[in-house]
mmCIF file with all atom_site columns, C-alpha atoms and ligand atoms in Angstrom:
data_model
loop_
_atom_site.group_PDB
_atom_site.id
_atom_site.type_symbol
_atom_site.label_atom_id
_atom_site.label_alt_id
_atom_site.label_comp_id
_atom_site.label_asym_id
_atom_site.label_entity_id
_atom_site.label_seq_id
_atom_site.pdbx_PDB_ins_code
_atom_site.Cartn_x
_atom_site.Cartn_y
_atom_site.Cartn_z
_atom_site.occupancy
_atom_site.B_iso_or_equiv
_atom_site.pdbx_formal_charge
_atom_site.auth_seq_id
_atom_site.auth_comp_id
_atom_site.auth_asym_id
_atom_site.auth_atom_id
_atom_site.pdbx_PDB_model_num
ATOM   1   C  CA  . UNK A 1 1   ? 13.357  -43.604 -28.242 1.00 42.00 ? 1   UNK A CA  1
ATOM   2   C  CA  . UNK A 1 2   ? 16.800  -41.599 -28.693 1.00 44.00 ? 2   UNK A CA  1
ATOM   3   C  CA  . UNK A 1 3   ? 16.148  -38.180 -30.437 1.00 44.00 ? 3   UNK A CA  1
ATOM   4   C  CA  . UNK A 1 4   ? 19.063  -36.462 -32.192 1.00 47.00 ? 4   UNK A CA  1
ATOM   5   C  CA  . UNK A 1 5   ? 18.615  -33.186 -30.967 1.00 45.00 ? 5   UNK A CA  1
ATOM   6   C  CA  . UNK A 1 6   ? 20.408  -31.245 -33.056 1.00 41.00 ? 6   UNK A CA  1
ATOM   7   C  CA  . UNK A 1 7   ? 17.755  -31.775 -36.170 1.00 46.00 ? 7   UNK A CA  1
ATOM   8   C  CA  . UNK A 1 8   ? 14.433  -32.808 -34.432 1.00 65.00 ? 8   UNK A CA  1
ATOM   9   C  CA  . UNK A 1 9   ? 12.502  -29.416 -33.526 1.00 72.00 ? 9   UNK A CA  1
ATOM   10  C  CA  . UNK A 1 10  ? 11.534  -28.732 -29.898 1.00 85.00 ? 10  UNK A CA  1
ATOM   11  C  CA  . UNK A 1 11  ? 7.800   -28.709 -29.780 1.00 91.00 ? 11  UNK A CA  1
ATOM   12  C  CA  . UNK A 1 12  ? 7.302   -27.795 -25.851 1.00 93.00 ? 12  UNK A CA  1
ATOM   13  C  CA  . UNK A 1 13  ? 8.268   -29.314 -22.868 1.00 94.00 ? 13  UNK A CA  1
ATOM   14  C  CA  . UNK A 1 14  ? 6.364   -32.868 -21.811 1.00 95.00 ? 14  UNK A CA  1
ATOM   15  C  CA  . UNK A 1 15  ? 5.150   -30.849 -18.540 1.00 95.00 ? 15  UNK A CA  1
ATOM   16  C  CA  . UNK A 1 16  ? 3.082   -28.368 -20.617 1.00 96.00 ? 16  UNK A CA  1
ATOM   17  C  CA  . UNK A 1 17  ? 0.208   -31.505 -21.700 1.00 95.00 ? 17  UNK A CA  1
ATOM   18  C  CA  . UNK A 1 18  ? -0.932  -32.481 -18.320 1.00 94.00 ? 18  UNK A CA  1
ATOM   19  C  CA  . UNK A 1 19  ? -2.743  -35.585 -18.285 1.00 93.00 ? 19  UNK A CA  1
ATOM   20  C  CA  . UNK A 1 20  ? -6.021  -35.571 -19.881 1.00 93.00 ? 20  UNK A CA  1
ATOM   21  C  CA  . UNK A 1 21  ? -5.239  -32.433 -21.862 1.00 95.00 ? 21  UNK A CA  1
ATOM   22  C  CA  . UNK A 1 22  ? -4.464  -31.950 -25.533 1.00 97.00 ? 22  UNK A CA  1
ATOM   23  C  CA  . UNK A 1 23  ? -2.126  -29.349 -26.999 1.00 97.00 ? 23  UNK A CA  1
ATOM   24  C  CA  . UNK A 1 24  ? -2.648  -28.338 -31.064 1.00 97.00 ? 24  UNK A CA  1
ATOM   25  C  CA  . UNK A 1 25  ? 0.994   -27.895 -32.767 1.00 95.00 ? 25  UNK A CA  1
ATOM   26  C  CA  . UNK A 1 26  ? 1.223   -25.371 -35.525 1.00 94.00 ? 26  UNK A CA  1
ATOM   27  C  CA  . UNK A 1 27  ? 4.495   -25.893 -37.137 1.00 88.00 ? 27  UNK A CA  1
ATOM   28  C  CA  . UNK A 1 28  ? 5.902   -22.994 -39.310 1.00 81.00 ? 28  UNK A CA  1
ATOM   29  C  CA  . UNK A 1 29  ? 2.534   -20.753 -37.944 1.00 87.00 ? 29  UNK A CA  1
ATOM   30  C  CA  . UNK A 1 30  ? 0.630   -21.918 -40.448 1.00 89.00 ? 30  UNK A CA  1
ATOM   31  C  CA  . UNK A 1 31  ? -2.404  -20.790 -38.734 1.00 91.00 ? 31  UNK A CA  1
ATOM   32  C  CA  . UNK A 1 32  ? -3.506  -24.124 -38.678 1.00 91.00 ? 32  UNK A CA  1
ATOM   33  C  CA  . UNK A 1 33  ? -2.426  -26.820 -36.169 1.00 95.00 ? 33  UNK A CA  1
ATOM   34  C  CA  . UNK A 1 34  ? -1.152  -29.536 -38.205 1.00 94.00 ? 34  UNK A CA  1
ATOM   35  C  CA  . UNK A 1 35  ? -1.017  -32.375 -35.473 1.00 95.00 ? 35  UNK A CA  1
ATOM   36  C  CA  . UNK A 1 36  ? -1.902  -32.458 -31.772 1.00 97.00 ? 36  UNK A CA  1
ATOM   37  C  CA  . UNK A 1 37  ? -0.352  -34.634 -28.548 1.00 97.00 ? 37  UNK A CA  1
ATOM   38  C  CA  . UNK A 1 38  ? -2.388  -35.684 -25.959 1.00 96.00 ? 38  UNK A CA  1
ATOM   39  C  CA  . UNK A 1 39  ? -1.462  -36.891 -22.477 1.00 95.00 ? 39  UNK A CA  1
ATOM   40  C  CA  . UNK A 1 40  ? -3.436  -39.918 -21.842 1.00 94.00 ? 40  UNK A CA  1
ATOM   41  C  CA  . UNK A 1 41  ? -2.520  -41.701 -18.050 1.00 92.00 ? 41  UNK A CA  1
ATOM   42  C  CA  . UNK A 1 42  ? 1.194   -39.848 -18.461 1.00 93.00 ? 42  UNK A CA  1
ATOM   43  C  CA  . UNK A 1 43  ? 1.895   -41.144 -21.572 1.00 94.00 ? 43  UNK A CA  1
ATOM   44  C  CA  . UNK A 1 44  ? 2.308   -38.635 -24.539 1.00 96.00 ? 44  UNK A CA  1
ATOM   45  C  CA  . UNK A 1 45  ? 0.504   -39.651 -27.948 1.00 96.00 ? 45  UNK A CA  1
ATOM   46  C  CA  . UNK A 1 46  ? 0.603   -37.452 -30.943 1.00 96.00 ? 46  UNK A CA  1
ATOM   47  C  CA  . UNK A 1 47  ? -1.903  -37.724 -33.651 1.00 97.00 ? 47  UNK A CA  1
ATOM   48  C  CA  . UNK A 1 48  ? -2.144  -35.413 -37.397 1.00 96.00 ? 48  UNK A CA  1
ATOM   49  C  CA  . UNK A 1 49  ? -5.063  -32.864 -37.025 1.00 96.00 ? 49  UNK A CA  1
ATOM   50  C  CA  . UNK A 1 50  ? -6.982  -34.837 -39.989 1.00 96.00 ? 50  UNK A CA  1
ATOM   51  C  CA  . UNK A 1 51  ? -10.078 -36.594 -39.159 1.00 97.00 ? 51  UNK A CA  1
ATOM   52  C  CA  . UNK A 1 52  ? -10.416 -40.712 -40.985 1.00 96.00 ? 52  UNK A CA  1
ATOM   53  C  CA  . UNK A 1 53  ? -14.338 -39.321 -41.949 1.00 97.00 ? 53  UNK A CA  1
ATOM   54  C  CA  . UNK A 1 54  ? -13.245 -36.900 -44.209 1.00 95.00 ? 54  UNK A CA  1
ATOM   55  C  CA  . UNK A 1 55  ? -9.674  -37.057 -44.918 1.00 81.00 ? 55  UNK A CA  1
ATOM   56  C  CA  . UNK A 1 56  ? -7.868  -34.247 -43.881 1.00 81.00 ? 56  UNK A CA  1
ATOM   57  C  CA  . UNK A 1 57  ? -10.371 -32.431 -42.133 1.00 93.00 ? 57  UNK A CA  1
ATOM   58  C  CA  . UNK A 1 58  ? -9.263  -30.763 -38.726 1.00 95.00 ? 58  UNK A CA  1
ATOM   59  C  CA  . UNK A 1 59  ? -10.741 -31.456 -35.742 1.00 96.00 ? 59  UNK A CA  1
ATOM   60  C  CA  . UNK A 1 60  ? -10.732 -28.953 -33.087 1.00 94.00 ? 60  UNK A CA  1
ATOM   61  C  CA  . UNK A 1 61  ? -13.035 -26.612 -32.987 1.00 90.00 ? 61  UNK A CA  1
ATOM   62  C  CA  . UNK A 1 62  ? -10.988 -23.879 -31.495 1.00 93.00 ? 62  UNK A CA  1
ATOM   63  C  CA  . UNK A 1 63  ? -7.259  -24.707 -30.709 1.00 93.00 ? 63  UNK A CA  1
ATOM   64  C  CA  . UNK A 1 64  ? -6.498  -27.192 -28.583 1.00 95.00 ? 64  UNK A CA  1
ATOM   65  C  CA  . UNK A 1 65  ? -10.033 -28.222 -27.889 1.00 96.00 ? 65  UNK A CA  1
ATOM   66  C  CA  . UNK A 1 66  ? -9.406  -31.628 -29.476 1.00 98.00 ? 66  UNK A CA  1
ATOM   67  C  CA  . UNK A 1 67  ? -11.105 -34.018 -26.715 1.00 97.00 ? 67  UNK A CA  1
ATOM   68  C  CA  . UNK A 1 68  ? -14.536 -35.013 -25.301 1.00 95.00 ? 68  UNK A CA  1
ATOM   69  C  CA  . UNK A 1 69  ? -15.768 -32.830 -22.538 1.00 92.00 ? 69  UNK A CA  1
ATOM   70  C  CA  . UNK A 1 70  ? -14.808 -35.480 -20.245 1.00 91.00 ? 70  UNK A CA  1
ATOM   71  C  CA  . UNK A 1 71  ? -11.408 -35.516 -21.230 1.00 91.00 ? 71  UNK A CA  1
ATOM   72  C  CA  . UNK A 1 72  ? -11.125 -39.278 -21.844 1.00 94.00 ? 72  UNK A CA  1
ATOM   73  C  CA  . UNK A 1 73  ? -11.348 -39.490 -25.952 1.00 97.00 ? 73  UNK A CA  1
ATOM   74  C  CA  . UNK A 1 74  ? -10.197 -37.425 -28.383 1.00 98.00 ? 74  UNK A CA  1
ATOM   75  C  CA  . UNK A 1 75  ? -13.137 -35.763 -30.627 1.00 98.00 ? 75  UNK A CA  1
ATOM   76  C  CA  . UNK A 1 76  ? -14.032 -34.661 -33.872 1.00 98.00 ? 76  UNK A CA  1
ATOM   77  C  CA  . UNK A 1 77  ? -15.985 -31.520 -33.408 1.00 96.00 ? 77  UNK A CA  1
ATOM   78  C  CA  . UNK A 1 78  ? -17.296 -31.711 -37.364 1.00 96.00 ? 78  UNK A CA  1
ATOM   79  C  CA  . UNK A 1 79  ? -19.862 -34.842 -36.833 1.00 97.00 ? 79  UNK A CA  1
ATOM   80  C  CA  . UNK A 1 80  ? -18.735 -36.143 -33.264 1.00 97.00 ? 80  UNK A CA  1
ATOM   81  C  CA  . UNK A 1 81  ? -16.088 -38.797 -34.039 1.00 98.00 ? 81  UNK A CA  1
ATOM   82  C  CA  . UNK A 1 82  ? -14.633 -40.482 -30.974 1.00 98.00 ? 82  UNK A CA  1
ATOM   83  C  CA  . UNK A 1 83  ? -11.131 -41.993 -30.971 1.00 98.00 ? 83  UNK A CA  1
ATOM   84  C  CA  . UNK A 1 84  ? -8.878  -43.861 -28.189 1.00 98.00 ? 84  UNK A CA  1
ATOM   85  C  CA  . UNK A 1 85  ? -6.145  -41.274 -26.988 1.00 97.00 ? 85  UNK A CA  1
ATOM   86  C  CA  . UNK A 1 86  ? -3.969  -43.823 -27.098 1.00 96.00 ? 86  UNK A CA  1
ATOM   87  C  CA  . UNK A 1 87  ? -4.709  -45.920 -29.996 1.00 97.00 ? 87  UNK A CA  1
ATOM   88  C  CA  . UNK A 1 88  ? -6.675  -43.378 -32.519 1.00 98.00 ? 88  UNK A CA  1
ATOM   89  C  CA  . UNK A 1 89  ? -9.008  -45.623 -33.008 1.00 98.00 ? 89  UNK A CA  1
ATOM   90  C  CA  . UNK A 1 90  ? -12.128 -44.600 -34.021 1.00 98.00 ? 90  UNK A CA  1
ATOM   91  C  CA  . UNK A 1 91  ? -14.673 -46.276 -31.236 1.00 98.00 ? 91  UNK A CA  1
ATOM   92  C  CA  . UNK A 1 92  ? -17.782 -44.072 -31.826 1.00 98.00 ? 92  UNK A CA  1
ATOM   93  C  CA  . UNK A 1 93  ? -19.468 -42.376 -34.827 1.00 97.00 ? 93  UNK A CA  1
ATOM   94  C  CA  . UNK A 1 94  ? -19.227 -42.012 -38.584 1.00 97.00 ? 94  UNK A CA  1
ATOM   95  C  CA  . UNK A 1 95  ? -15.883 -43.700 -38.744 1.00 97.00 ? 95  UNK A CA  1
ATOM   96  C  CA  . UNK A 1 96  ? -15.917 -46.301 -35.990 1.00 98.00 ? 96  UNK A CA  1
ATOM   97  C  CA  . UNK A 1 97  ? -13.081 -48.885 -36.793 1.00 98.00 ? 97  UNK A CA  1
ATOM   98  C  CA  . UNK A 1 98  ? -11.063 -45.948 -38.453 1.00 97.00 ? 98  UNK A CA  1
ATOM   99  C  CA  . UNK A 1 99  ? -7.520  -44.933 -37.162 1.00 97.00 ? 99  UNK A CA  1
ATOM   100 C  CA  . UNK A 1 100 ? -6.178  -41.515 -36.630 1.00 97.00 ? 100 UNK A CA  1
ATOM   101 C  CA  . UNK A 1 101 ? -2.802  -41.394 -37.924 1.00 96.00 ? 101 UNK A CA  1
ATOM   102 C  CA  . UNK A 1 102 ? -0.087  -41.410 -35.157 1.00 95.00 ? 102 UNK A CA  1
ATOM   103 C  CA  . UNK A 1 103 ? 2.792   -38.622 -35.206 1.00 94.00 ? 103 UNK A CA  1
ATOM   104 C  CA  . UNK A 1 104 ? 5.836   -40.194 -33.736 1.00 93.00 ? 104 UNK A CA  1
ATOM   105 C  CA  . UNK A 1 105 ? 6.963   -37.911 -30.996 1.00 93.00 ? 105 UNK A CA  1
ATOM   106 C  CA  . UNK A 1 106 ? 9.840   -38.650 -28.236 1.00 92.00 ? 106 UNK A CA  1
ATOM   107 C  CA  . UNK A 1 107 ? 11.247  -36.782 -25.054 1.00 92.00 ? 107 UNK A CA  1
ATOM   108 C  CA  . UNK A 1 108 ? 14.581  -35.776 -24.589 1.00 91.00 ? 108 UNK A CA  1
ATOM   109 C  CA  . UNK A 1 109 ? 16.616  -35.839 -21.882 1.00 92.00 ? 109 UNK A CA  1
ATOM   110 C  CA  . UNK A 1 110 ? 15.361  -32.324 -20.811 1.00 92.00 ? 110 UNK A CA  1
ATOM   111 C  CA  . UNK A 1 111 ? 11.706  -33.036 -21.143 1.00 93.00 ? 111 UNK A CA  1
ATOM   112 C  CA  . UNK A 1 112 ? 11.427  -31.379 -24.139 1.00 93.00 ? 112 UNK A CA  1
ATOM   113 C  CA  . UNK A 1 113 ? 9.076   -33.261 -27.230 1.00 94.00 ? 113 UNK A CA  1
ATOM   114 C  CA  . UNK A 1 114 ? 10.585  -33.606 -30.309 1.00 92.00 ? 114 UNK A CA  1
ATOM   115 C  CA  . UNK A 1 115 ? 9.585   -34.876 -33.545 1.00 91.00 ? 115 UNK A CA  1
ATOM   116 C  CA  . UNK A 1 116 ? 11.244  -38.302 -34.015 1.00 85.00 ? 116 UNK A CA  1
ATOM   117 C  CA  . UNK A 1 117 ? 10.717  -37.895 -38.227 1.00 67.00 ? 117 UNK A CA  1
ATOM   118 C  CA  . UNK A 1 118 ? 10.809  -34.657 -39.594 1.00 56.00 ? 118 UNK A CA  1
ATOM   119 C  CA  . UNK A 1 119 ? 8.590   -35.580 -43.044 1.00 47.00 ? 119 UNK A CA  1
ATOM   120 C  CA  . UNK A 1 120 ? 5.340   -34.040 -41.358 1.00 48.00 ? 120 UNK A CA  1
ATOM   121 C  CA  . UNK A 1 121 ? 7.195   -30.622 -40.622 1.00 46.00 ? 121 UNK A CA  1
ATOM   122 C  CA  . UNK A 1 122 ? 6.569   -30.053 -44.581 1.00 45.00 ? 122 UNK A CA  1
ATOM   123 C  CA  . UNK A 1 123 ? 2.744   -31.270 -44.480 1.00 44.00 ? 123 UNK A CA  1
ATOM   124 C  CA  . UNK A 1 124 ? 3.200   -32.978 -47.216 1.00 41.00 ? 124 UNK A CA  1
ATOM   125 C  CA  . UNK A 1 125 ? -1.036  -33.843 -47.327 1.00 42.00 ? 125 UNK A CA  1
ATOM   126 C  CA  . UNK A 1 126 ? -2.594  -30.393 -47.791 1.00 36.00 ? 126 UNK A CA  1
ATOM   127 C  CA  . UNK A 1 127 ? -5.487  -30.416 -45.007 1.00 36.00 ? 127 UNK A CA  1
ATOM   128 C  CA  . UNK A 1 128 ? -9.434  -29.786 -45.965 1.00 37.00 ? 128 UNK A CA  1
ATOM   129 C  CA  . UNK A 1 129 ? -11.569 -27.324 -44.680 1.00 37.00 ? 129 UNK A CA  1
ATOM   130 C  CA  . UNK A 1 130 ? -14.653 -29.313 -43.077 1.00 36.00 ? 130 UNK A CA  1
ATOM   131 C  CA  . UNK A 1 131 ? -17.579 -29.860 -45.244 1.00 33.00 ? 131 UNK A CA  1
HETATM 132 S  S1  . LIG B 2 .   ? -14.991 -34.920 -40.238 1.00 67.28 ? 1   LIG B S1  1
HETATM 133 FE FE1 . LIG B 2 .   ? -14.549 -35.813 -38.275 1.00 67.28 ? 1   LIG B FE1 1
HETATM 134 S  S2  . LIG B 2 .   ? -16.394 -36.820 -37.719 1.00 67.28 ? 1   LIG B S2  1
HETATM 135 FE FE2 . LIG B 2 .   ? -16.782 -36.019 -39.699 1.00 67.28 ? 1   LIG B FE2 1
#
């Protein structure tokens, strides 16, 4: 996907998410990580830091601790929510057949990630503290 990379902000560079890592993004330093990539087989997915169970709620719980231990899924750490890195689906726990909802990243010619829409860089959807 082209990137005009004059307005889409540098996030890091691809190499930083190895595969079966995650990375939390904190836009602005909020203090909160807003959305999260994950490298799943060497592909890069991004997905908002807002679990389907309880909309809005983040996910982590500490920064960038957003998979299963085995490093295959990403996890909600509030009640244990499994999703398909690649997919967000929901395939285990309270909101199995749920999606998380995708953050559409790109890489530039330099390897660095870049937002490909800038709308999320406002948070527009204030995010929940867990229950
Ligand atoms: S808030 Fe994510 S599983 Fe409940």
């Amino acid at each position: 996907m082209p990137v005009d990379s004059a307005s889409a902000q540098p996030l890091c560079h691809a190499s930083r998410v190895a595969p079966g890592q995650a990375l939390g993004v904190d836009l602005g330093d909020e203090g909160r990580d807003q959305f999260f990539i994950v490298n799943h087989q060497g592909t890069l997915h991004a997905w908002r830091n807002a679990c389907p169970h309880v909309d809005g709620a983040p996910m982590a719980w500490r920064r960038h601790a957003y998979l299963s231990p085995d490093g295959q899924q990403v996890m909600c750490h509030a009640h244990g929510a499994r999703f398909e890195p690649d997919t967000g689906l929901c395939v285990h726990g309270p909101c199995l057949g749920q999606r998380l909802t995708r953050v559409a990243i790109a890489i530039d010619e330099q390897g660095q990630v870049r937002l490909a829409h800038l709308a999320l860089a406002h948070n527009e959807q204030p995010l929940k503290e867990f229950p």
